[in-house]
Amino acid sequence: MDTATVPQSRLLRTVIPGPRSSALHAERVQQVSSGFGIALPVFIDRAEGGILLDVDGNRIIDFASGIAVTSVGAANPLVQARVAEQLDRFTHTCFMVTEYDSFTAVCAWLNAHTPGDFDKRTALFSTGAEAVENAVKIARAATGRAKVLVFDDAYHGRSLLTMAMTAKDNPYKVTFGPFPTEIVRAPMAAPLRWPSGAENATTDALARVEAILAEQGPATFAAMVIEPIQGEGGFIVPAPGFLAGLRDLATRHGIVFVLDEVQAGMGRTGTMFASEHEGVAGDLLVTGKALGGGLPLTAVTGRAELMNAVHTGGLGGTYAGNPLACAAALGVFEAFENGDLLAGALRIERTARRILEPLVAEDSPIVDFRGRGAMLAIEFADRETLEPRPELATAVAARCHQQGVLVLVCGTYGNVIRLLPPLVIGQDLLEDGLLVLRGAVESVYAEQSVGAAVHA
Ligand SMILES: *Cc1c(COP(=O)(O)O)cnc(C)c1O
């Protein structure tokens, strides 16, 4: 195997995007559906640690991890070794046709490491949307009920059912309806924008959920599905106690409580699963993204009696739990067991807090710095009215991109910059990238004459 390493420092050799990337992008436009968007139109040659090396020789700091996927690094040797070994043996059998034990081993790890002290089973799939849909299928089969309770600002995927469960219309849903029915949306206890103040968010939002359940008939709900920290919706951390309150309501009414940890799980927030911060366990827990270390693998893990309530043959998928993806996941687990990745997430949080939190100054349009571990965000809005300022987020992200730091914008209003660095990112690289981000904020303020004191 090629053991060349990518130097772990930022380097600008051309403008970004450079000429090679631009030429490849022009070709892409001729060949690829315009339905795919692009955050930063550069083409990648190699990636490792915290660096994306593009085809023009630029070394870009990676604060995206391919949307929270390459947490253990995009070229983790433990993942590479296991995938290489599996590649040598066979690529595919289809687990519904003949078996291989890495599938079972991935399920066993998830059964052992997900929160909840009860007998568990796991089912593997290929995409997050597919896994969320299967969680709903399982909940319906187990309860004989139809409805699914979801929340404001939720993101659960791009398939028809998960689009219906997702809150944001543009770009995810617009023109793609009609959608499956039986999806009911409840308020999310979002501290920043809760009308009567953050301190009331949990109590008020739980009261609203109870009212919705009462109105619709609680016994008509199969599942309640929530992200323990919302991803695409803007890295919203629910007000303390909200998840536990929902957990209680679900238990009381026999509703399956489903945690969508596709983005927040697998060590991203400094604990293996984000729901651990709130001490809650789902009846079903959905993992994805970082689970496969860059190969497509997702899972539903949960109470054995629910997971086994489905008729045999009712779950599956051609590529579900593909052998290469299972091998990669075993490498990811090994990386978490050997290394100090959870501590890495906390180090990232401490460093980002030190460098970015001062931006949330009195007269600054950065109204919030939030998140946990290596899942962090800053939100741009008017101080007084909280009117979103997406143009500032876009301008700051563009400035970062020009300087070789890849950040992503998210949020229902497109006014949030999110940080998802690989957990293995080096400290110098992390600080360099964060200082570029801070400088980008300052220069955009100066340009747009946003009256803001930015403290060092
Ligand atoms: C990304 C994501 C999904 C969908 O995963 P895909 O693999 O893109 O289908 C579902 N839920 C959450 C919370 C996500 O962040």
Short mmCIF file of N, CA and C in Angstrom, two decimals, residues 68-180:
data_model
loop_
_atom_site.label_atom_id
_atom_site.label_comp_id
_atom_site.label_asym_id
_atom_site.label_seq_id
_atom_site.Cartn_x
_atom_site.Cartn_y
_atom_site.Cartn_z
N ALA A 68 -19.27 14.96 8.72
CA ALA A 68 -19.19 14.14 9.95
C ALA A 68 -18.95 12.66 9.69
N VAL A 69 -18.28 12.35 8.60
CA VAL A 69 -18.04 10.94 8.26
C VAL A 69 -16.63 10.50 8.66
N THR A 70 -15.62 11.27 8.26
CA THR A 70 -14.24 10.82 8.43
C THR A 70 -13.69 11.23 9.80
N SER A 71 -14.43 10.89 10.85
CA SER A 71 -14.01 11.28 12.20
C SER A 71 -12.66 10.69 12.58
N VAL A 72 -12.38 9.47 12.13
CA VAL A 72 -11.10 8.83 12.47
C VAL A 72 -10.03 9.18 11.43
N GLY A 73 -10.35 10.09 10.52
CA GLY A 73 -9.43 10.47 9.45
C GLY A 73 -9.83 9.80 8.15
N ALA A 74 -9.55 10.47 7.02
CA ALA A 74 -9.96 9.96 5.71
C ALA A 74 -9.00 8.89 5.19
N ALA A 75 -7.89 8.69 5.90
CA ALA A 75 -6.94 7.63 5.52
C ALA A 75 -6.43 6.95 6.78
N ASN A 76 -7.38 6.55 7.62
CA ASN A 76 -6.97 5.91 8.87
C ASN A 76 -6.37 4.53 8.59
N PRO A 77 -5.15 4.27 9.06
CA PRO A 77 -4.49 3.00 8.75
C PRO A 77 -5.25 1.78 9.27
N LEU A 78 -5.96 1.91 10.39
CA LEU A 78 -6.71 0.77 10.92
C LEU A 78 -7.88 0.43 10.00
N VAL A 79 -8.51 1.46 9.44
CA VAL A 79 -9.60 1.25 8.49
C VAL A 79 -9.04 0.69 7.19
N GLN A 80 -7.97 1.31 6.71
CA GLN A 80 -7.38 0.88 5.44
C GLN A 80 -6.95 -0.58 5.49
N ALA A 81 -6.31 -0.98 6.60
CA ALA A 81 -5.78 -2.35 6.68
C ALA A 81 -6.91 -3.36 6.63
N ARG A 82 -8.00 -3.08 7.36
CA ARG A 82 -9.10 -4.04 7.39
C ARG A 82 -9.83 -4.10 6.05
N VAL A 83 -9.99 -2.94 5.42
CA VAL A 83 -10.69 -2.93 4.12
C VAL A 83 -9.82 -3.63 3.07
N ALA A 84 -8.50 -3.39 3.11
CA ALA A 84 -7.60 -4.02 2.15
C ALA A 84 -7.64 -5.54 2.29
N GLU A 85 -7.65 -5.98 3.54
CA GLU A 85 -7.68 -7.42 3.78
C GLU A 85 -8.99 -8.04 3.27
N GLN A 86 -10.11 -7.33 3.53
CA GLN A 86 -11.41 -7.83 3.07
C GLN A 86 -11.50 -7.80 1.54
N LEU A 87 -10.93 -6.75 0.94
CA LEU A 87 -10.94 -6.59 -0.52
C LEU A 87 -10.26 -7.78 -1.19
N ASP A 88 -9.25 -8.25 -0.51
CA ASP A 88 -8.49 -9.39 -1.01
C ASP A 88 -9.31 -10.69 -0.96
N ARG A 89 -10.22 -10.77 0.04
CA ARG A 89 -10.98 -12.02 0.22
C ARG A 89 -12.24 -12.06 -0.65
N PHE A 90 -13.12 -11.07 -0.51
CA PHE A 90 -14.30 -10.92 -1.38
C PHE A 90 -14.93 -9.57 -1.11
N THR A 91 -15.67 -9.07 -2.10
CA THR A 91 -16.27 -7.73 -1.97
C THR A 91 -17.73 -7.78 -1.54
N HIS A 92 -18.41 -8.90 -1.83
CA HIS A 92 -19.86 -8.89 -1.63
C HIS A 92 -20.41 -10.31 -1.71
N THR A 93 -21.35 -10.62 -0.85
CA THR A 93 -22.13 -11.84 -1.06
C THR A 93 -23.62 -11.54 -1.00
N CYS A 94 -23.95 -10.43 -0.36
CA CYS A 94 -25.31 -10.06 0.09
C CYS A 94 -25.63 -10.89 1.33
N PHE A 95 -25.80 -10.19 2.44
CA PHE A 95 -26.00 -10.88 3.73
C PHE A 95 -27.32 -11.67 3.76
N MET A 96 -28.23 -11.35 2.85
CA MET A 96 -29.48 -12.12 2.79
C MET A 96 -29.31 -13.39 1.95
N VAL A 97 -28.13 -13.54 1.33
CA VAL A 97 -27.89 -14.72 0.48
C VAL A 97 -26.95 -15.70 1.18
N THR A 98 -25.73 -15.24 1.50
CA THR A 98 -24.84 -16.04 2.35
C THR A 98 -24.18 -15.09 3.34
N GLU A 99 -23.69 -15.66 4.45
CA GLU A 99 -23.30 -14.84 5.59
C GLU A 99 -21.79 -14.63 5.70
N TYR A 100 -21.41 -13.62 6.47
CA TYR A 100 -19.99 -13.39 6.83
C TYR A 100 -19.99 -12.79 8.23
N ASP A 101 -18.95 -13.10 9.00
CA ASP A 101 -19.04 -12.81 10.43
C ASP A 101 -18.75 -11.36 10.80
N SER A 102 -18.18 -10.56 9.87
CA SER A 102 -17.95 -9.15 10.20
C SER A 102 -19.27 -8.41 10.41
N PHE A 103 -20.31 -8.84 9.72
CA PHE A 103 -21.65 -8.25 9.89
C PHE A 103 -22.08 -8.44 11.35
N THR A 104 -21.96 -9.67 11.83
CA THR A 104 -22.33 -9.97 13.21
C THR A 104 -21.46 -9.19 14.19
N ALA A 105 -20.17 -9.07 13.88
CA ALA A 105 -19.24 -8.38 14.79
C ALA A 105 -19.61 -6.89 14.92
N VAL A 106 -20.01 -6.27 13.81
CA VAL A 106 -20.43 -4.86 13.87
C VAL A 106 -21.69 -4.74 14.73
N CYS A 107 -22.63 -5.66 14.52
CA CYS A 107 -23.87 -5.64 15.32
C CYS A 107 -23.56 -5.84 16.81
N ALA A 108 -22.64 -6.75 17.09
CA ALA A 108 -22.29 -7.03 18.50
C ALA A 108 -21.68 -5.80 19.16
N TRP A 109 -20.83 -5.09 18.41
CA TRP A 109 -20.20 -3.88 18.99
C TRP A 109 -21.26 -2.84 19.30
N LEU A 110 -22.17 -2.63 18.36
CA LEU A 110 -23.21 -1.62 18.57
C LEU A 110 -24.15 -2.04 19.71
N ASN A 111 -24.48 -3.32 19.78
CA ASN A 111 -25.33 -3.79 20.89
C ASN A 111 -24.66 -3.52 22.23
N ALA A 112 -23.35 -3.69 22.27
CA ALA A 112 -22.62 -3.53 23.53
C ALA A 112 -22.38 -2.07 23.89
N HIS A 113 -22.21 -1.20 22.90
CA HIS A 113 -21.76 0.17 23.19
C HIS A 113 -22.85 1.23 23.16
N THR A 114 -24.01 0.94 22.58
CA THR A 114 -25.08 1.95 22.58
C THR A 114 -25.72 2.01 23.96
N PRO A 115 -26.22 3.19 24.35
CA PRO A 115 -26.84 3.33 25.67
C PRO A 115 -28.06 2.42 25.82
N GLY A 116 -28.32 2.02 27.05
CA GLY A 116 -29.50 1.19 27.32
C GLY A 116 -29.09 -0.19 27.80
N ASP A 117 -29.48 -0.48 29.05
CA ASP A 117 -29.08 -1.74 29.67
C ASP A 117 -30.18 -2.77 29.42
N PHE A 118 -30.33 -3.17 28.17
CA PHE A 118 -31.34 -4.18 27.85
C PHE A 118 -30.82 -5.01 26.68
N ASP A 119 -31.49 -6.14 26.46
CA ASP A 119 -31.11 -7.05 25.38
C ASP A 119 -31.35 -6.34 24.04
N LYS A 120 -30.33 -6.35 23.18
CA LYS A 120 -30.44 -5.60 21.92
C LYS A 120 -30.18 -6.49 20.70
N ARG A 121 -30.66 -5.99 19.58
CA ARG A 121 -30.31 -6.54 18.27
C ARG A 121 -30.02 -5.36 17.35
N THR A 122 -29.27 -5.61 16.28
CA THR A 122 -28.94 -4.56 15.32
C THR A 122 -29.23 -5.03 13.90
N ALA A 123 -29.63 -4.09 13.06
CA ALA A 123 -29.77 -4.34 11.62
C ALA A 123 -28.91 -3.32 10.89
N LEU A 124 -28.18 -3.75 9.88
CA LEU A 124 -27.30 -2.85 9.13
C LEU A 124 -27.91 -2.46 7.79
N PHE A 125 -27.60 -1.22 7.38
CA PHE A 125 -28.08 -0.69 6.10
C PHE A 125 -26.96 0.11 5.45
N SER A 126 -27.30 0.84 4.38
CA SER A 126 -26.26 1.54 3.62
C SER A 126 -26.28 3.05 3.79
N THR A 127 -27.46 3.65 3.92
CA THR A 127 -27.53 5.11 4.06
C THR A 127 -28.32 5.45 5.32
N GLY A 128 -28.13 6.68 5.77
CA GLY A 128 -28.84 7.14 6.95
C GLY A 128 -30.34 7.18 6.73
N ALA A 129 -30.74 7.68 5.55
CA ALA A 129 -32.17 7.75 5.25
C ALA A 129 -32.79 6.36 5.31
N GLU A 130 -32.08 5.41 4.74
CA GLU A 130 -32.58 4.03 4.72
C GLU A 130 -32.72 3.48 6.15
N ALA A 131 -31.74 3.79 6.99
CA ALA A 131 -31.80 3.29 8.37
C ALA A 131 -32.95 3.95 9.13
N VAL A 132 -33.14 5.26 8.94
CA VAL A 132 -34.26 5.94 9.62
C VAL A 132 -35.59 5.35 9.16
N GLU A 133 -35.73 5.12 7.86
CA GLU A 133 -36.96 4.51 7.34
C GLU A 133 -37.19 3.14 7.97
N ASN A 134 -36.11 2.38 8.10
CA ASN A 134 -36.25 1.06 8.69
C ASN A 134 -36.61 1.13 10.16
N ALA A 135 -36.12 2.16 10.86
CA ALA A 135 -36.51 2.33 12.27
C ALA A 135 -38.02 2.55 12.34
N VAL A 136 -38.56 3.33 11.39
CA VAL A 136 -40.01 3.57 11.36
C VAL A 136 -40.75 2.26 11.02
N LYS A 137 -40.21 1.52 10.06
CA LYS A 137 -40.84 0.23 9.72
C LYS A 137 -40.89 -0.68 10.95
N ILE A 138 -39.78 -0.74 11.67
CA ILE A 138 -39.70 -1.61 12.86
C ILE A 138 -40.71 -1.15 13.91
N ALA A 139 -40.74 0.18 14.15
CA ALA A 139 -41.67 0.70 15.16
C ALA A 139 -43.11 0.40 14.78
N ARG A 140 -43.44 0.54 13.49
CA ARG A 140 -44.81 0.25 13.05
C ARG A 140 -45.15 -1.24 13.21
N ALA A 141 -44.20 -2.08 12.81
CA ALA A 141 -44.45 -3.52 12.93
C ALA A 141 -44.63 -3.93 14.38
N ALA A 142 -43.83 -3.30 15.27
CA ALA A 142 -43.88 -3.70 16.68
C ALA A 142 -45.10 -3.17 17.40
N THR A 143 -45.60 -1.99 16.98
CA THR A 143 -46.71 -1.37 17.72
C THR A 143 -48.06 -1.54 17.03
N GLY A 144 -48.04 -1.81 15.73
CA GLY A 144 -49.29 -1.83 14.99
C GLY A 144 -49.89 -0.44 14.84
N ARG A 145 -49.11 0.60 15.08
CA ARG A 145 -49.58 1.98 14.94
C ARG A 145 -48.91 2.64 13.75
N ALA A 146 -49.43 3.80 13.32
CA ALA A 146 -48.93 4.41 12.09
C ALA A 146 -48.14 5.69 12.28
N LYS A 147 -48.55 6.57 13.19
CA LYS A 147 -48.02 7.94 13.17
C LYS A 147 -46.58 8.03 13.69
N VAL A 148 -45.91 9.06 13.19
CA VAL A 148 -44.52 9.31 13.59
C VAL A 148 -44.43 10.78 14.02
N LEU A 149 -43.97 11.01 15.22
CA LEU A 149 -43.78 12.37 15.70
C LEU A 149 -42.35 12.82 15.41
N VAL A 150 -42.23 13.95 14.73
CA VAL A 150 -40.92 14.52 14.43
C VAL A 150 -40.91 15.97 14.89
N PHE A 151 -39.78 16.66 14.69
CA PHE A 151 -39.63 17.97 15.34
C PHE A 151 -39.24 19.06 14.36
N ASP A 152 -39.49 20.29 14.76
CA ASP A 152 -39.05 21.44 13.97
C ASP A 152 -37.54 21.35 13.76
N ASP A 153 -37.07 21.82 12.61
CA ASP A 153 -35.65 21.87 12.27
C ASP A 153 -35.00 20.50 12.12
N ALA A 154 -35.82 19.44 12.08
CA ALA A 154 -35.27 18.08 11.97
C ALA A 154 -34.72 17.83 10.57
N TYR A 155 -33.69 16.99 10.51
CA TYR A 155 -33.23 16.45 9.23
C TYR A 155 -33.08 14.94 9.38
N HIS A 156 -33.74 14.19 8.51
CA HIS A 156 -33.63 12.73 8.59
C HIS A 156 -33.28 12.08 7.27
N GLY A 157 -33.09 12.86 6.19
CA GLY A 157 -32.67 12.25 4.94
C GLY A 157 -33.46 12.73 3.74
N ARG A 158 -33.16 12.14 2.58
CA ARG A 158 -33.70 12.61 1.30
C ARG A 158 -34.62 11.60 0.61
N SER A 159 -34.90 10.47 1.22
CA SER A 159 -35.88 9.54 0.63
C SER A 159 -37.28 10.10 0.89
N LEU A 160 -38.30 9.53 0.27
CA LEU A 160 -39.62 10.15 0.41
C LEU A 160 -40.09 10.21 1.85
N LEU A 161 -39.96 9.11 2.59
CA LEU A 161 -40.41 9.15 3.98
C LEU A 161 -39.56 10.11 4.82
N THR A 162 -38.24 10.03 4.64
CA THR A 162 -37.38 10.87 5.50
C THR A 162 -37.43 12.34 5.08
N MET A 163 -37.73 12.62 3.80
CA MET A 163 -37.99 14.01 3.40
C MET A 163 -39.21 14.54 4.14
N ALA A 164 -40.23 13.69 4.21
CA ALA A 164 -41.45 14.11 4.92
C ALA A 164 -41.13 14.37 6.40
N MET A 165 -40.20 13.62 6.96
CA MET A 165 -39.83 13.78 8.36
C MET A 165 -38.92 15.00 8.56
N THR A 166 -38.22 15.40 7.49
CA THR A 166 -37.32 16.55 7.53
C THR A 166 -38.15 17.83 7.51
N ALA A 167 -37.65 18.87 8.23
CA ALA A 167 -38.44 20.10 8.34
C ALA A 167 -38.24 21.05 7.16
N LYS A 168 -36.99 21.24 6.75
CA LYS A 168 -36.67 22.34 5.83
C LYS A 168 -37.14 22.04 4.41
N ASP A 169 -37.87 22.99 3.86
CA ASP A 169 -38.47 22.81 2.55
C ASP A 169 -37.44 22.92 1.42
N ASN A 170 -36.72 24.04 1.41
CA ASN A 170 -35.76 24.30 0.34
C ASN A 170 -34.35 24.10 0.88
N PRO A 171 -33.53 23.23 0.35
CA PRO A 171 -33.67 22.53 -0.92
C PRO A 171 -34.23 21.11 -0.81
N TYR A 172 -34.54 20.64 0.40
CA TYR A 172 -34.75 19.19 0.55
C TYR A 172 -36.06 18.68 -0.02
N LYS A 173 -37.15 19.49 0.09
CA LYS A 173 -38.48 18.95 -0.19
C LYS A 173 -39.19 19.60 -1.37
N VAL A 174 -38.85 20.85 -1.63
CA VAL A 174 -39.61 21.63 -2.59
C VAL A 174 -39.63 20.93 -3.96
N THR A 175 -40.77 20.84 -4.55
CA THR A 175 -41.09 20.19 -5.84
C THR A 175 -41.15 18.65 -5.79
N PHE A 176 -40.84 18.05 -4.63
CA PHE A 176 -40.72 16.58 -4.59
C PHE A 176 -41.95 15.86 -4.01
N GLY A 177 -42.96 16.62 -3.62
CA GLY A 177 -44.14 15.99 -3.04
C GLY A 177 -44.99 15.30 -4.09
N PRO A 178 -46.09 14.64 -3.76
CA PRO A 178 -46.64 14.54 -2.40
C PRO A 178 -45.84 13.58 -1.52
N PHE A 179 -45.98 13.78 -0.24
CA PHE A 179 -45.21 13.00 0.75
C PHE A 179 -46.09 12.00 1.48
N PRO A 180 -45.45 10.98 2.06
CA PRO A 180 -46.21 10.04 2.89
C PRO A 180 -46.93 10.79 4.02
#
